[in-house]
Amino acid sequence: MKVESSLDLRYNIAAMYIAILREDIVTPEQAFAVVEDESIIRVYDNKDVADMVELKNQGLSYREIGQIYGISGDAVYRRIRRHKKRDLPDGSLERSTI
């Protein structure tokens, strides 16, 4: 079972825009190849990290979540940890049950 996220939708929309706007792109595969270019740094917003937290709460491992977002399990762990730290009133880290 594949878990869909807002990242999947953004991925498809980005490929569509690339196919429309670039004259050198003639097939959907070429557009997706541009989107998948590893040299592009991906930025995840708070909604993406909230989705990561929800996936973790549903029982997925950090590695599995990382595969969905194209990042390592360690990167997922750090993003979730920073996200939770930001949500605490005093900005301190709280021991998590994750």
Tab-separated table of C-alpha atoms in Angstrom:
chain	number	residue	atom	x	y	z
A	1	MET	CA	0.000	0.000	0.000
A	2	LYS	CA	1.490	3.319	-1.075
A	3	VAL	CA	0.873	6.313	1.132
A	4	GLU	CA	0.164	9.411	-0.925
A	5	SER	CA	1.326	12.807	0.239
A	6	SER	CA	1.259	16.404	-0.837
A	7	LEU	CA	4.749	15.757	-2.222
A	8	ASP	CA	3.333	13.326	-4.811
A	9	LEU	CA	0.942	15.980	-6.083
A	10	ARG	CA	3.687	18.617	-6.207
A	11	TYR	CA	5.920	16.194	-8.098
A	12	ASN	CA	3.270	15.646	-10.782
A	13	ILE	CA	2.413	19.342	-11.034
A	14	ALA	CA	6.095	20.268	-11.357
A	15	ALA	CA	6.531	17.787	-14.210
A	16	MET	CA	3.431	19.173	-15.930
A	17	TYR	CA	4.722	22.766	-15.700
A	18	ILE	CA	8.129	21.723	-17.019
A	19	ALA	CA	6.500	19.951	-19.973
A	20	ILE	CA	4.427	23.049	-20.756
A	21	LEU	CA	7.099	25.711	-20.304
A	22	ARG	CA	10.231	24.121	-21.744
A	23	GLU	CA	10.445	23.823	-25.496
A	24	ASP	CA	13.111	21.096	-25.331
A	25	ILE	CA	10.838	18.730	-23.359
A	26	VAL	CA	8.565	16.664	-25.604
A	27	THR	CA	7.600	13.649	-23.481
A	28	PRO	CA	6.328	13.199	-19.924
A	29	GLU	CA	9.356	11.007	-19.194
A	30	GLN	CA	11.689	13.892	-20.033
A	31	ALA	CA	9.733	16.208	-17.722
A	32	PHE	CA	9.933	13.717	-14.844
A	33	ALA	CA	13.668	13.283	-15.491
A	34	VAL	CA	14.114	17.023	-14.925
A	35	VAL	CA	12.099	16.857	-11.687
A	36	GLU	CA	14.118	13.852	-10.478
A	37	ASP	CA	17.445	15.611	-11.055
A	38	GLU	CA	19.417	14.914	-7.861
A	39	SER	CA	21.356	18.166	-8.160
A	40	ILE	CA	18.212	20.078	-7.256
A	41	ILE	CA	17.866	20.611	-3.516
A	42	ARG	CA	14.389	19.742	-2.338
A	43	VAL	CA	12.772	21.991	0.250
A	44	TYR	CA	10.101	20.607	2.546
A	45	ASP	CA	7.662	22.970	4.202
A	46	ASN	CA	5.872	22.582	7.541
A	47	LYS	CA	2.991	20.725	5.862
A	48	ASP	CA	5.410	18.106	4.516
A	49	VAL	CA	6.991	17.660	7.945
A	50	ALA	CA	3.537	17.438	9.547
A	51	ASP	CA	2.776	14.687	7.006
A	52	MET	CA	6.010	12.944	8.040
A	53	VAL	CA	4.922	13.100	11.698
A	54	GLU	CA	1.529	11.650	10.776
A	55	LEU	CA	3.148	8.818	8.813
A	56	LYS	CA	5.402	8.071	11.792
A	57	ASN	CA	2.352	8.038	14.090
A	58	GLN	CA	0.744	5.534	11.698
A	59	GLY	CA	3.656	3.162	12.302
A	60	LEU	CA	5.991	3.752	9.346
A	61	SER	CA	9.715	3.698	10.072
A	62	TYR	CA	11.957	6.694	9.445
A	63	ARG	CA	13.504	4.760	6.549
A	64	GLU	CA	10.098	4.076	4.956
A	65	ILE	CA	9.103	7.729	5.281
A	66	GLY	CA	12.464	8.721	3.807
A	67	GLN	CA	11.817	6.517	0.779
A	68	ILE	CA	8.521	8.313	0.181
A	69	TYR	CA	10.189	11.742	0.309
A	70	GLY	CA	13.468	10.784	-1.355
A	71	ILE	CA	15.603	11.485	1.725
A	72	SER	CA	17.364	9.336	4.319
A	73	GLY	CA	15.710	8.035	7.455
A	74	ASP	CA	18.118	10.169	9.489
A	75	ALA	CA	16.973	13.288	7.627
A	76	VAL	CA	13.353	12.410	8.409
A	77	TYR	CA	14.230	11.957	12.097
A	78	ARG	CA	15.980	15.364	12.234
A	79	ARG	CA	13.124	17.156	10.467
A	80	ILE	CA	10.537	15.642	12.818
A	81	ARG	CA	12.688	16.477	15.852
A	82	ARG	CA	13.123	20.120	14.750
A	83	HIS	CA	9.406	20.340	13.964
A	84	LYS	CA	8.470	19.124	17.462
A	85	LYS	CA	11.026	21.450	19.074
A	86	ARG	CA	9.511	24.422	17.255
A	87	ASP	CA	6.050	23.463	18.497
A	88	LEU	CA	7.012	23.497	22.203
A	89	PRO	CA	6.301	26.810	23.993
A	90	ASP	CA	9.779	27.093	25.542
A	91	GLY	CA	11.606	25.752	22.473
A	92	SER	CA	13.113	22.903	24.478
A	93	LEU	CA	13.273	19.304	23.377
A	94	GLU	CA	10.813	16.930	24.948
A	95	ARG	CA	11.363	13.188	25.215
A	96	SER	CA	9.300	11.640	22.458
A	97	THR	CA	7.552	8.292	22.279
A	98	ILE	CA	8.533	7.958	18.621
